[in-house]
Coordinates of C-alpha atoms in Angstrom, one line a residue:
Chain D
M1 CA 93.7 76.9 118.6
N2 CA 95.5 74.6 116.4
R3 CA 97.8 75.0 113.7
L4 CA 96.1 73.3 110.1
T5 CA 98.1 73.0 106.7
V6 CA 95.5 73.5 103.8
E7 CA 95.4 70.1 103.6
K8 CA 93.8 69.6 107.5
T9 CA 91.9 72.7 106.3
A10 CA 89.9 70.0 103.3
A11 CA 89.2 67.5 106.3
F12 CA 87.4 69.7 107.9
L13 CA 85.6 71.0 105.9
R14 CA 84.3 67.4 105.1
E15 CA 83.8 67.2 108.3
N16 CA 81.9 69.8 109.0
D17 CA 78.6 71.2 108.1
G18 CA 76.2 74.3 108.4
Y19 CA 78.8 77.4 108.0
L20 CA 79.3 81.0 108.6
V21 CA 81.5 82.6 106.9
L22 CA 82.9 86.5 108.7
T23 CA 84.4 89.4 107.6
H24 CA 86.4 92.4 108.7
V25 CA 85.9 95.3 109.2
R26 CA 85.9 97.7 106.2
P27 CA 86.3 94.9 104.5
D28 CA 88.1 94.8 100.8
G29 CA 88.2 92.2 98.0
D30 CA 90.4 89.8 100.1
A31 CA 87.8 89.4 102.2
H32 CA 84.5 89.3 100.4
G33 CA 86.2 87.7 97.6
S34 CA 88.1 84.9 99.9
A35 CA 84.3 84.4 102.0
A36 CA 82.5 84.1 98.3
A37 CA 84.7 81.9 97.0
L38 CA 84.4 79.6 100.8
V39 CA 80.8 79.9 100.2
R40 CA 80.7 78.1 97.1
I41 CA 83.2 76.1 97.7
L42 CA 81.6 74.4 100.8
R43 CA 78.0 74.5 98.9
S44 CA 79.6 72.6 95.8
M45 CA 80.7 70.1 98.8
G46 CA 77.2 69.5 99.9
K47 CA 77.2 71.8 102.5
T48 CA 75.1 74.2 104.3
A49 CA 77.4 77.3 103.8
Y50 CA 77.0 81.7 104.1
I51 CA 78.6 84.6 104.6
L52 CA 77.5 87.0 107.4
Y53 CA 75.9 90.2 106.4
N54 CA 78.7 93.0 106.9
P55 CA 76.8 96.3 107.1
E56 CA 80.1 98.0 104.9
T57 CA 79.4 96.4 102.7
T58 CA 80.8 99.1 99.0
D59 CA 79.0 98.9 96.0
K60 CA 81.2 96.7 93.4
F61 CA 81.2 94.2 96.0
V62 CA 77.6 93.6 96.5
P63 CA 77.5 91.7 93.6
V64 CA 79.6 89.4 94.8
V65 CA 77.9 88.1 97.5
S66 CA 74.6 89.6 98.8
A67 CA 73.4 86.4 96.8
L68 CA 75.1 84.7 99.7
W69 CA 74.7 85.9 102.9
A70 CA 72.7 83.8 105.8
P71 CA 69.1 84.8 106.4
E72 CA 67.8 87.2 109.1
G73 CA 68.0 84.1 112.0
W74 CA 69.5 81.9 110.3
E75 CA 72.0 79.6 113.7
P76 CA 75.7 78.2 112.3
E77 CA 76.2 75.1 113.2
T78 CA 80.1 76.4 112.7
V79 CA 82.1 79.1 112.7
V80 CA 84.7 80.4 110.2
S81 CA 86.0 84.1 109.9
V82 CA 88.6 84.9 106.4
D83 CA 91.1 87.5 105.7
L84 CA 90.2 88.4 109.7
A85 CA 93.5 88.9 112.6
S86 CA 91.5 89.9 115.1
E87 CA 88.2 90.2 116.8
G88 CA 89.4 93.5 117.3
L89 CA 88.8 93.3 113.5
F90 CA 84.9 91.7 114.1
P91 CA 81.7 94.7 112.5
A92 CA 79.4 95.6 115.0
N93 CA 76.8 91.8 114.0
A94 CA 79.4 89.7 114.9
V95 CA 80.4 90.1 118.7
C96 CA 78.4 88.3 119.1
Y97 CA 80.6 84.8 117.5
A98 CA 83.3 85.7 119.4
G99 CA 84.8 83.1 121.4
H100 CA 83.0 80.2 119.4
V101 CA 84.9 80.9 116.1
A102 CA 85.9 78.0 115.0
L103 CA 88.3 77.6 112.1
S104 CA 90.8 81.5 111.3
I105 CA 92.0 81.2 107.5
D106 CA 94.2 83.9 107.4
H107 CA 97.7 85.1 105.6
H108 CA 98.6 87.9 107.6
P109 CA 101.1 87.1 110.7
S110 CA 99.1 89.1 113.0
N111 CA 97.0 86.7 113.5
T112 CA 95.5 86.3 117.4
G113 CA 94.5 82.9 117.7
Y114 CA 91.1 83.4 118.5
A115 CA 90.2 81.0 116.6
E116 CA 89.5 77.2 117.7
N117 CA 92.0 76.5 114.2
L118 CA 94.1 78.3 112.7
C119 CA 95.2 78.3 108.7
L120 CA 97.9 81.1 107.9
S121 CA 99.8 81.3 105.2
G122 CA 102.0 84.7 106.5
E123 CA 103.1 84.8 103.2
R124 CA 99.9 85.1 100.6
A125 CA 99.8 88.7 98.6
S126 CA 95.9 87.0 100.1
C127 CA 93.9 85.1 101.4
G128 CA 92.1 83.4 98.7
E129 CA 95.5 82.2 97.3
I130 CA 94.6 79.9 100.8
I131 CA 91.5 79.5 100.0
Y132 CA 92.3 78.1 96.7
E133 CA 94.7 76.5 97.6
I134 CA 91.3 74.3 99.9
A135 CA 90.0 74.4 97.3
R136 CA 92.8 71.9 95.9
A137 CA 93.4 70.2 98.5
A138 CA 89.2 69.0 99.2
G139 CA 89.3 68.4 94.6
I140 CA 87.7 71.2 93.6
E141 CA 88.1 73.1 91.3
P142 CA 87.2 76.3 90.6
D143 CA 84.3 77.5 88.7
I144 CA 83.4 81.0 87.5
P145 CA 82.6 81.8 89.9
V146 CA 84.5 80.9 92.3
A147 CA 87.4 82.1 89.7
E148 CA 86.1 85.5 89.8
A149 CA 85.4 85.6 93.5
I150 CA 89.4 84.1 93.7
Y151 CA 90.7 86.4 91.5
I152 CA 88.7 89.4 93.7
A153 CA 90.8 88.4 96.1
V154 CA 93.8 87.8 94.9
S155 CA 94.5 90.7 92.7
T156 CA 92.8 93.4 95.1
D157 CA 95.2 93.1 98.0
T158 CA 98.4 94.0 95.5
G159 CA 96.5 96.8 94.0
C160 CA 96.3 95.0 90.3
F161 CA 99.4 93.2 90.5
A162 CA 101.4 96.0 91.7
Y163 CA 101.4 96.8 95.2
A164 CA 105.0 95.2 97.1
N165 CA 104.0 92.2 98.2
V166 CA 103.1 90.8 95.1
T167 CA 105.2 87.1 94.6
E168 CA 105.2 84.4 91.7
N169 CA 102.1 82.8 93.8
A170 CA 100.0 85.7 93.4
F171 CA 100.0 85.9 89.8
S172 CA 100.6 81.8 88.9
T173 CA 97.1 81.9 91.1
A174 CA 95.5 84.8 88.7
A175 CA 96.8 82.6 85.5
K176 CA 94.9 79.5 87.3
M177 CA 91.7 81.5 87.4
A178 CA 91.8 82.9 83.8
Q179 CA 92.5 79.5 83.3
A180 CA 89.6 78.5 84.9
G181 CA 86.8 80.9 82.8
A182 CA 86.8 84.1 85.2
D183 CA 86.1 87.0 82.7
I184 CA 89.6 89.0 84.3
A185 CA 88.8 92.4 81.6
E186 CA 85.8 92.8 83.0
W187 CA 86.5 92.2 86.9
N188 CA 90.0 95.3 86.2
R189 CA 87.8 97.3 84.1
I190 CA 85.3 97.7 87.9
L191 CA 87.6 97.6 90.1
F192 CA 91.2 99.7 88.4
R193 CA 90.5 101.5 85.8
T194 CA 87.7 102.8 87.4
R195 CA 87.0 105.4 89.3
S196 CA 84.3 108.0 90.4
R197 CA 83.6 112.1 88.9
R198 CA 83.8 112.6 93.2
R199 CA 86.8 110.9 93.2
I200 CA 88.4 113.0 90.3
A201 CA 87.3 116.0 91.7
L202 CA 88.7 115.3 94.1
E203 CA 92.1 114.1 92.8
G204 CA 92.1 117.1 90.8
M205 CA 92.0 119.9 93.5
I206 CA 94.8 117.1 95.3
Y207 CA 97.2 117.5 92.5
S208 CA 96.7 121.8 92.3
G209 CA 97.3 122.1 95.7
A210 CA 100.9 119.2 95.6
E211 CA 103.1 121.6 97.3
F212 CA 107.4 120.7 97.2
Y213 CA 110.5 120.7 100.3
F214 CA 113.6 119.5 100.3
D215 CA 114.2 120.0 96.3
G216 CA 110.6 118.4 96.3
K217 CA 112.2 115.4 98.3
V218 CA 109.3 115.9 99.8
A219 CA 105.4 116.3 98.6
V220 CA 102.9 117.6 101.4
I221 CA 98.9 116.8 100.8
T222 CA 96.5 118.9 102.6
V223 CA 92.9 117.4 102.1
T224 CA 90.3 119.6 103.6
R225 CA 87.4 119.2 104.4
R226 CA 85.8 122.0 102.4
M227 CA 87.8 120.0 99.5
M228 CA 85.5 116.8 100.8
E229 CA 82.1 119.2 100.4
R230 CA 83.7 120.5 97.1
S231 CA 84.0 117.0 95.4
G232 CA 81.5 115.3 97.6
C233 CA 83.9 111.8 99.0
T234 CA 82.7 110.7 101.5
E235 CA 85.4 108.3 103.5
N236 CA 84.4 105.3 101.4
D237 CA 86.0 107.7 98.6
M238 CA 89.5 107.6 100.5
D239 CA 91.8 104.4 99.7
D240 CA 94.9 104.4 99.1
V241 CA 94.7 108.7 99.2
A242 CA 98.0 108.7 101.0
A243 CA 100.4 106.2 98.2
I244 CA 99.9 109.4 96.1
P245 CA 102.6 111.9 97.3
G246 CA 104.8 109.4 97.9
G247 CA 103.9 108.2 94.4
I248 CA 106.0 111.3 92.9
E249 CA 109.3 111.2 90.8
G250 CA 111.9 111.7 93.6
V251 CA 110.1 111.8 96.7
V252 CA 111.3 110.2 99.1
C253 CA 108.6 111.4 102.1
G254 CA 104.7 111.6 100.8
I255 CA 103.0 113.4 103.9
T256 CA 99.3 113.6 103.7
L257 CA 97.1 115.9 105.9
R258 CA 93.4 115.7 106.8
E259 CA 91.3 117.8 108.1
M260 CA 88.7 115.1 110.1
T261 CA 85.7 116.2 112.1
S262 CA 87.1 120.6 112.5
P263 CA 89.3 122.1 111.5
E264 CA 91.8 121.4 114.8
D265 CA 91.1 117.6 114.7
C266 CA 93.6 116.5 111.8
K267 CA 95.6 113.4 111.1
V268 CA 98.5 112.7 109.5
S269 CA 100.6 110.3 107.7
V270 CA 103.3 109.4 106.1
R271 CA 105.1 107.1 103.0
T272 CA 108.6 107.4 103.1
T273 CA 111.5 105.2 101.3
Q274 CA 114.3 104.0 103.6
A275 CA 116.0 107.5 102.9
V276 CA 113.6 109.2 105.9
N277 CA 112.1 106.8 108.8
A278 CA 108.3 107.4 109.0
S279 CA 107.1 106.5 112.3
E280 CA 110.3 108.9 114.0
L281 CA 108.5 111.8 111.8
C282 CA 105.6 111.0 113.9
S283 CA 106.7 111.0 116.9
I284 CA 107.6 114.4 116.5
L285 CA 103.7 114.0 117.0
G286 CA 102.7 111.9 119.4
G287 CA 102.3 108.7 117.1
G288 CA 104.3 105.8 115.0
G289 CA 103.9 103.2 113.1
H290 CA 106.4 101.6 110.9
A291 CA 109.8 102.6 109.4
M292 CA 108.5 103.6 105.7
A293 CA 104.6 103.4 106.9
A294 CA 103.8 106.6 110.1
G295 CA 100.6 108.7 111.0
A296 CA 99.4 110.9 113.5
S297 CA 96.0 112.2 115.0
P298 CA 97.6 114.6 117.2
K299 CA 94.6 117.0 118.7
G300 CA 94.0 120.0 118.6
M301 CA 96.4 120.9 115.6
T302 CA 95.0 122.1 112.6
V303 CA 96.6 121.4 108.9
E304 CA 99.2 124.2 109.0
E305 CA 100.6 123.9 112.4
M306 CA 101.3 119.7 111.7
K307 CA 102.7 121.3 108.1
Q308 CA 105.3 123.4 110.0
V309 CA 105.6 120.6 112.7
L310 CA 106.5 117.8 110.2
L311 CA 108.8 120.2 108.3
R312 CA 111.3 121.6 110.8
E313 CA 111.5 118.2 112.4
L314 CA 112.4 116.4 109.1
E315 CA 115.2 119.8 108.5
R316 CA 116.6 118.1 111.1
M317 CA 116.3 114.4 110.3
M318 CA 117.7 114.9 106.2
K319 CA 120.3 116.8 107.7
G320 CA 122.0 114.2 110.0
A321 CA 120.7 111.3 108.4
G322 CA 123.1 112.9 104.9
V323 CA 119.4 112.9 103.0
E324 CA 120.0 116.6 101.6
Chain Z
M1 CA 107.6 85.2 53.7
N2 CA 108.3 81.9 56.3
R3 CA 106.4 81.9 58.4
L4 CA 108.2 80.3 62.0
T5 CA 106.9 78.1 65.2
V6 CA 108.8 79.4 68.4
E7 CA 110.7 76.3 67.8
K8 CA 112.4 76.3 64.0
T9 CA 113.1 80.9 65.5
A10 CA 114.9 79.5 68.6
A11 CA 117.1 77.1 66.0
F12 CA 117.5 80.2 63.3
L13 CA 118.9 82.0 66.6
R14 CA 121.0 79.0 66.8
E15 CA 122.8 78.4 63.6
N16 CA 122.7 82.9 63.1
D17 CA 125.1 85.2 64.7
G18 CA 126.4 88.9 64.6
Y19 CA 122.5 90.3 65.7
L20 CA 120.7 93.7 65.3
V21 CA 117.5 94.1 67.4
L22 CA 115.0 97.0 66.2
T23 CA 112.8 98.7 68.1
H24 CA 109.8 100.5 66.5
V25 CA 109.8 104.4 67.4
R26 CA 108.5 105.7 70.3
P27 CA 109.5 102.9 72.1
D28 CA 107.5 101.3 74.9
G29 CA 107.7 98.8 77.7
D30 CA 107.6 95.4 75.3
A31 CA 109.5 96.8 73.3
H32 CA 112.3 97.4 75.2
G33 CA 111.6 94.8 77.4
S34 CA 111.7 92.2 74.6
A35 CA 115.2 93.4 72.9
A36 CA 117.1 93.6 75.8
A37 CA 115.4 89.6 76.2
L38 CA 115.9 89.1 73.0
V39 CA 120.2 89.9 72.8
R40 CA 121.1 88.5 76.4
I41 CA 119.6 85.1 75.1
L42 CA 121.4 85.3 71.8
R43 CA 125.1 86.1 73.8
S44 CA 123.8 82.9 76.0
M45 CA 123.8 81.2 73.8
G46 CA 127.4 82.7 72.3
K47 CA 126.9 84.8 70.2
T48 CA 127.3 88.9 68.6
A49 CA 124.5 90.3 69.8
Y50 CA 123.0 94.2 70.1
I51 CA 120.2 96.7 70.2
L52 CA 119.9 99.6 67.4
Y53 CA 120.1 102.3 69.7
N54 CA 117.3 104.1 69.5
P55 CA 116.2 108.1 69.3
E56 CA 113.1 107.7 71.0
T57 CA 114.1 106.3 74.4
T58 CA 112.3 107.3 77.5
D59 CA 114.6 107.3 80.9
K60 CA 112.6 105.1 82.8
F61 CA 114.0 102.2 80.3
V62 CA 117.4 103.1 79.4
P63 CA 119.3 100.6 82.1
V64 CA 117.5 98.4 80.2
V65 CA 118.8 98.0 77.0
S66 CA 122.4 101.7 77.3
A67 CA 124.1 99.1 78.1
L68 CA 122.8 96.6 74.8
W69 CA 123.4 99.4 72.2
A70 CA 125.4 98.3 69.3
P71 CA 128.4 100.6 68.5
E72 CA 129.1 102.9 66.1
G73 CA 130.0 101.9 62.6
W74 CA 128.9 97.7 63.0
E75 CA 127.7 95.7 61.2
P76 CA 125.7 93.4 61.6
E77 CA 124.8 90.6 59.5
T78 CA 121.4 89.3 60.8
V79 CA 119.0 92.2 61.5
V80 CA 115.9 90.8 63.9
S81 CA 113.0 93.6 64.7
V82 CA 111.0 92.8 68.2
D83 CA 107.5 94.0 68.8
L84 CA 107.1 96.2 65.1
A85 CA 104.7 95.6 63.5
S86 CA 105.9 97.0 60.2
E87 CA 108.5 99.1 58.0
G88 CA 106.3 102.5 59.0
L89 CA 107.2 102.5 61.9
F90 CA 111.7 101.6 61.3
P91 CA 112.8 104.1 64.1
A92 CA 115.1 107.1 61.0
N93 CA 118.5 104.7 61.7
A94 CA 116.4 101.8 61.0
V95 CA 115.3 103.2 57.9
C96 CA 119.0 101.4 55.8
Y97 CA 117.5 98.3 57.3
A98 CA 114.1 98.3 55.4
G99 CA 114.7 95.0 53.4
H100 CA 116.8 93.6 55.1
V101 CA 114.6 92.3 58.3
A102 CA 116.2 88.8 58.5
L103 CA 113.6 87.5 61.1
S104 CA 110.8 90.1 62.9
I105 CA 108.8 88.9 66.0
D106 CA 106.1 90.3 67.0
H107 CA 101.9 90.1 68.8
H108 CA 100.6 92.3 66.7
P109 CA 98.3 90.3 63.6
S110 CA 98.7 93.5 61.9
N111 CA 102.4 92.4 61.4
T112 CA 102.7 93.0 57.2
G113 CA 105.2 90.4 56.6
Y114 CA 108.3 92.6 55.8
A115 CA 111.4 90.6 57.1
E116 CA 112.4 87.3 55.2
N117 CA 110.8 85.3 58.2
L118 CA 107.5 85.8 60.6
C119 CA 107.0 84.3 63.8
L120 CA 103.3 85.6 65.1
S121 CA 101.2 84.9 68.5
G122 CA 98.5 87.4 67.7
E123 CA 97.2 86.2 71.2
R124 CA 99.8 87.1 73.1
A125 CA 99.7 90.2 74.9
S126 CA 103.6 90.9 74.8
C127 CA 105.8 90.6 72.5
G128 CA 108.2 89.7 75.5
E129 CA 105.6 86.1 76.1
I130 CA 107.3 84.9 71.9
I131 CA 110.8 86.3 73.5
Y132 CA 110.3 84.3 76.4
E133 CA 108.4 80.8 75.0
I134 CA 111.1 81.3 72.5
A135 CA 114.4 80.9 75.2
R136 CA 112.2 78.0 76.6
A137 CA 112.4 76.9 72.9
A138 CA 116.2 76.4 72.8
G139 CA 116.5 75.5 76.7
I140 CA 117.5 78.3 78.2
E141 CA 116.1 79.8 81.6
P142 CA 115.9 83.7 81.9
D143 CA 118.8 84.7 84.3
I144 CA 117.4 87.7 86.2
P145 CA 118.4 90.3 83.8
V146 CA 116.6 88.5 81.3
A147 CA 112.9 88.4 84.2
E148 CA 113.7 91.6 84.8
A149 CA 113.6 92.4 80.4
I150 CA 110.5 90.3 80.0
Y151 CA 108.6 91.2 83.4
I152 CA 109.2 94.5 81.8
A153 CA 107.5 93.6 78.8
V154 CA 104.8 92.0 79.0
S155 CA 103.1 94.7 82.9
T156 CA 103.5 97.6 80.3
D157 CA 101.8 95.7 77.2
T158 CA 98.5 94.8 79.8
G159 CA 99.5 98.2 82.0
C160 CA 99.9 96.2 84.7
F161 CA 97.5 93.6 84.0
A162 CA 94.6 95.7 84.4
Y163 CA 94.0 96.1 80.2
A164 CA 91.2 94.5 78.8
N165 CA 94.3 92.2 76.8
V166 CA 95.4 90.5 79.9
T167 CA 95.1 86.0 79.5
E168 CA 96.5 83.6 81.1
N169 CA 99.9 83.3 79.8
A170 CA 100.4 86.9 80.8
F171 CA 100.1 86.2 84.5
S172 CA 101.9 83.0 84.0
T173 CA 104.7 84.5 82.5
A174 CA 105.0 86.8 85.3
A175 CA 104.2 83.9 87.2
K176 CA 108.0 82.3 85.9
M177 CA 109.9 85.7 85.6
A178 CA 109.1 86.5 90.3
Q179 CA 110.2 82.7 89.9
A180 CA 113.4 83.6 88.5
G181 CA 114.3 86.0 90.5
A182 CA 113.7 89.3 89.0
D183 CA 112.7 92.3 91.8
I184 CA 108.1 92.8 90.6
A185 CA 108.6 95.4 93.4
E186 CA 110.8 97.6 92.6
W187 CA 109.9 97.0 88.8
N188 CA 106.3 97.9 89.6
R189 CA 107.9 101.4 91.4
I190 CA 109.5 102.5 88.8
L191 CA 107.0 101.4 86.1
F192 CA 103.3 101.6 87.8
R193 CA 103.7 103.4 90.6
T194 CA 105.7 106.5 90.1
R195 CA 104.7 110.4 88.5
S196 CA 106.4 112.3 87.5
R197 CA 105.0 115.7 88.7
R198 CA 104.6 117.4 85.9
R199 CA 102.6 114.8 84.9
I200 CA 100.7 115.4 88.5
A201 CA 100.2 118.9 87.5
L202 CA 98.9 118.1 84.5
E203 CA 96.3 115.5 85.5
G204 CA 95.6 118.9 88.1
M205 CA 94.4 120.9 85.9
I206 CA 92.4 118.1 83.5
Y207 CA 90.4 116.6 86.7
S208 CA 89.5 119.8 87.7
G209 CA 89.0 120.8 84.5
A210 CA 85.9 118.1 83.6
E211 CA 83.3 118.9 82.8
F212 CA 80.4 115.8 82.6
Y213 CA 76.7 116.5 79.3
F214 CA 74.2 114.3 78.7
D215 CA 73.6 112.9 82.6
G216 CA 77.8 112.1 83.4
K217 CA 77.9 109.8 79.8
V218 CA 79.5 111.9 78.4
A219 CA 82.8 113.7 79.7
V220 CA 85.2 114.9 78.6
I221 CA 88.7 117.1 79.0
T222 CA 91.0 119.7 77.4
V223 CA 94.3 119.5 77.1
T224 CA 95.2 123.5 76.2
R225 CA 99.2 125.2 74.9
R226 CA 99.1 126.9 78.4
M227 CA 98.8 123.7 80.3
M228 CA 101.1 121.5 78.6
E229 CA 103.1 125.0 79.1
R230 CA 102.3 125.8 83.3
S231 CA 102.9 122.1 84.2
G232 CA 105.9 121.3 82.5
C233 CA 104.6 118.2 81.2
T234 CA 105.7 116.8 77.1
E235 CA 104.9 114.0 74.8
N236 CA 106.5 112.4 76.4
D237 CA 103.9 112.4 79.9
M238 CA 101.3 112.1 78.2
D239 CA 101.0 107.7 78.0
D240 CA 97.2 106.8 78.3
V241 CA 96.2 110.6 78.8
A242 CA 93.2 110.3 76.2
A243 CA 92.0 107.0 79.0
I244 CA 90.7 109.3 81.6
P245 CA 87.7 110.1 81.4
G246 CA 86.1 106.6 79.6
G247 CA 87.7 104.8 83.6
I248 CA 85.3 107.5 85.3
E249 CA 82.1 105.4 86.8
G250 CA 79.0 106.1 83.9
V251 CA 80.5 107.2 81.0
V252 CA 79.8 105.7 78.1
C253 CA 81.9 108.0 75.5
G254 CA 85.0 110.0 76.5
I255 CA 86.5 112.9 74.9
T256 CA 90.2 114.3 75.1
L257 CA 90.6 117.7 73.2
R258 CA 94.2 118.3 72.9
E259 CA 95.2 121.7 71.0
M260 CA 98.9 120.8 69.9
T261 CA 100.4 122.9 67.7
S262 CA 98.7 125.7 67.6
P263 CA 94.8 127.4 68.9
E264 CA 93.3 125.7 65.6
D265 CA 96.1 122.7 64.8
C266 CA 93.6 120.8 67.3
K267 CA 92.7 116.8 68.0
V268 CA 90.8 114.6 69.7
S269 CA 90.2 111.0 71.0
V270 CA 87.2 109.3 71.6
R271 CA 87.2 106.3 74.2
T272 CA 83.7 104.6 73.6
T273 CA 82.2 101.7 75.7
Q274 CA 79.1 99.2 73.6
A275 CA 76.9 102.3 73.9
V276 CA 78.2 105.2 70.9
N277 CA 80.7 103.9 68.4
A278 CA 83.7 106.2 69.1
S279 CA 84.3 105.9 64.5
E280 CA 80.9 107.0 63.4
L281 CA 81.6 109.8 65.8
C282 CA 84.6 110.6 64.5
S283 CA 83.5 111.0 61.3
I284 CA 81.4 113.6 62.2
L285 CA 85.2 115.4 62.0
G286 CA 86.3 113.6 59.5
G287 CA 88.3 110.7 61.8
G288 CA 88.2 107.1 61.5
G289 CA 89.6 104.7 63.8
H290 CA 88.0 101.2 66.1
A291 CA 84.4 101.4 67.2
M292 CA 85.7 101.7 71.0
A293 CA 88.6 104.1 70.3
A294 CA 88.7 106.8 67.4
G295 CA 90.5 110.1 66.4
A296 CA 89.9 112.3 64.2
S297 CA 92.9 115.8 63.4
P298 CA 90.5 117.4 61.8
K299 CA 92.0 121.8 60.7
G300 CA 91.4 124.6 61.2
M301 CA 89.1 123.7 64.5
T302 CA 89.9 125.0 68.5
V303 CA 88.7 122.3 70.4
E304 CA 86.1 124.8 71.7
E305 CA 84.6 124.2 68.2
M306 CA 85.4 120.7 67.8
K307 CA 83.3 119.9 71.2
Q308 CA 80.1 121.6 70.0
V309 CA 80.8 119.5 66.9
L310 CA 80.4 116.4 69.1
L311 CA 78.3 117.1 71.4
R312 CA 75.8 117.6 68.4
E313 CA 76.7 114.8 67.1
L314 CA 76.5 112.6 70.0
E315 CA 72.9 113.5 71.0
R316 CA 71.7 112.5 67.4
M317 CA 73.1 109.3 67.7
M318 CA 72.3 109.3 72.1
K319 CA 69.0 109.4 71.0
G320 CA 68.6 107.3 68.3
A321 CA 70.4 104.0 70.5
G322 CA 68.3 105.4 73.1
V323 CA 70.9 105.7 74.5
E324 CA 69.4 108.6 76.5

């Protein structure tokens, strides 16, 4: 595997042709935006380029990518992946390209190096920012569709610039896309200021049932199968649900309990501040993760049973750490 | 009244001393951030400068401004206002300075010109951006407290860059504040990723009670006195509540009904897309406003009575406009 600078990546893109761009399972705005921007940049170089259809594309991103999907049966010469850290994240219809990716453009430090060439900037908040740097290195100014695709990438991966991963470069890239004519107000409306009726109904039930323990330091929300049915929500509607309890004032440990296929097939997501180790807490249920974000999926336990186990363990941990 | 460029404003600030900075009633992040940044910039010029205490300062902004409040009884030489469009918006303790404001720095095109000198940039999303331009014109680079104050101003006035008013300049100013060392992640957490338990409880009740009419095109939410009491919310917790129904997918007219001091002292806020004229709708209740944001406070009507009147009028308007 060769590591390429953005300049070398621009040269690579000029030298080859017949591009197919791959995105990851459960594609997000960075995946779609990066792919759409790259295909349009390649076409402006005179290349043939398409995005491989991603079967999990959600409605709001269809207008960004659908005109760029490869025709069925078309055979690429050069396969490129964007925002795609490992072959394990290939959608089913991309598995045939495993071992044949010529170039991976990514911002995940965990990229496994599965591609022949890798352009990686781990300090970027979004892959879309790297696509823009490659375009600049190739001497290409973004037109409006490219600018909107890059804006979609950087804005979604930073939660509209509100997440802790936002950087000077994320803001300055957004500024340049605004200058290039991207309709920022309209994309913000679509991406960040609109919630579905289903989601509103579910949030109503979640908030009404929120429970607080240890003087408000621990918040627990529960999403049951019945709540999913009553609201009409599916997995597509569950973006950022696990962030809800940790986003409440004074909470140092936010716990999200979910019933999945049955009342005894449940999972928990935990988000904490530095006061509580989320991975240590989840280990009591056989799970793990990072210090401030972890989870567990123990078999054969109800949400109520999981909650009791977690609260007992939290009492022990918080006493030990002097958080109480 | 003289209009000053940012360069002339920088020169004015260098020439005078003994500054007191005024902010508006119900001060927001732009008011506090602009005032804090300006006072710190003036002090770095060697000037004496304070913010006039604003009695409506909410908790999260206290750390931004409290160290800069003028001592009681201190007599200013030069009174400056920021983000303050008219003398009608002076807090009670600033009324004594009406007619004596030497300089107003503002981004509201509606500024009444009450000050001797006016530095107005109506195209800026926040007053904080203008403060930064003045600092640059004065040759002053923001230190971390100034950068954080300006970041607070621009990020809050654009709803963390999600509102329709966001511009290239808002993004590029944020990029420069990040570069200057502002702790963007921490301020985002405080300002945009934390909700109070009271607010969560109220949103739960609001979402659970949301009503939809005309095939989901009209959403109505109601906030009763009982809901305020049960949740513990006060006016301080009501930021952006009127934006909730208009932020639901497919809604062209979002109606927020509120009981104020009694069941027959109610008000309505209406947010619409171009499909419905909000001001025309509110005129049926004696109110008005803009085409896409309007309100009314008819006396002696309950929320239920207001809702029936508005729905009848909407039926007429939507039939007329062919929205159905």
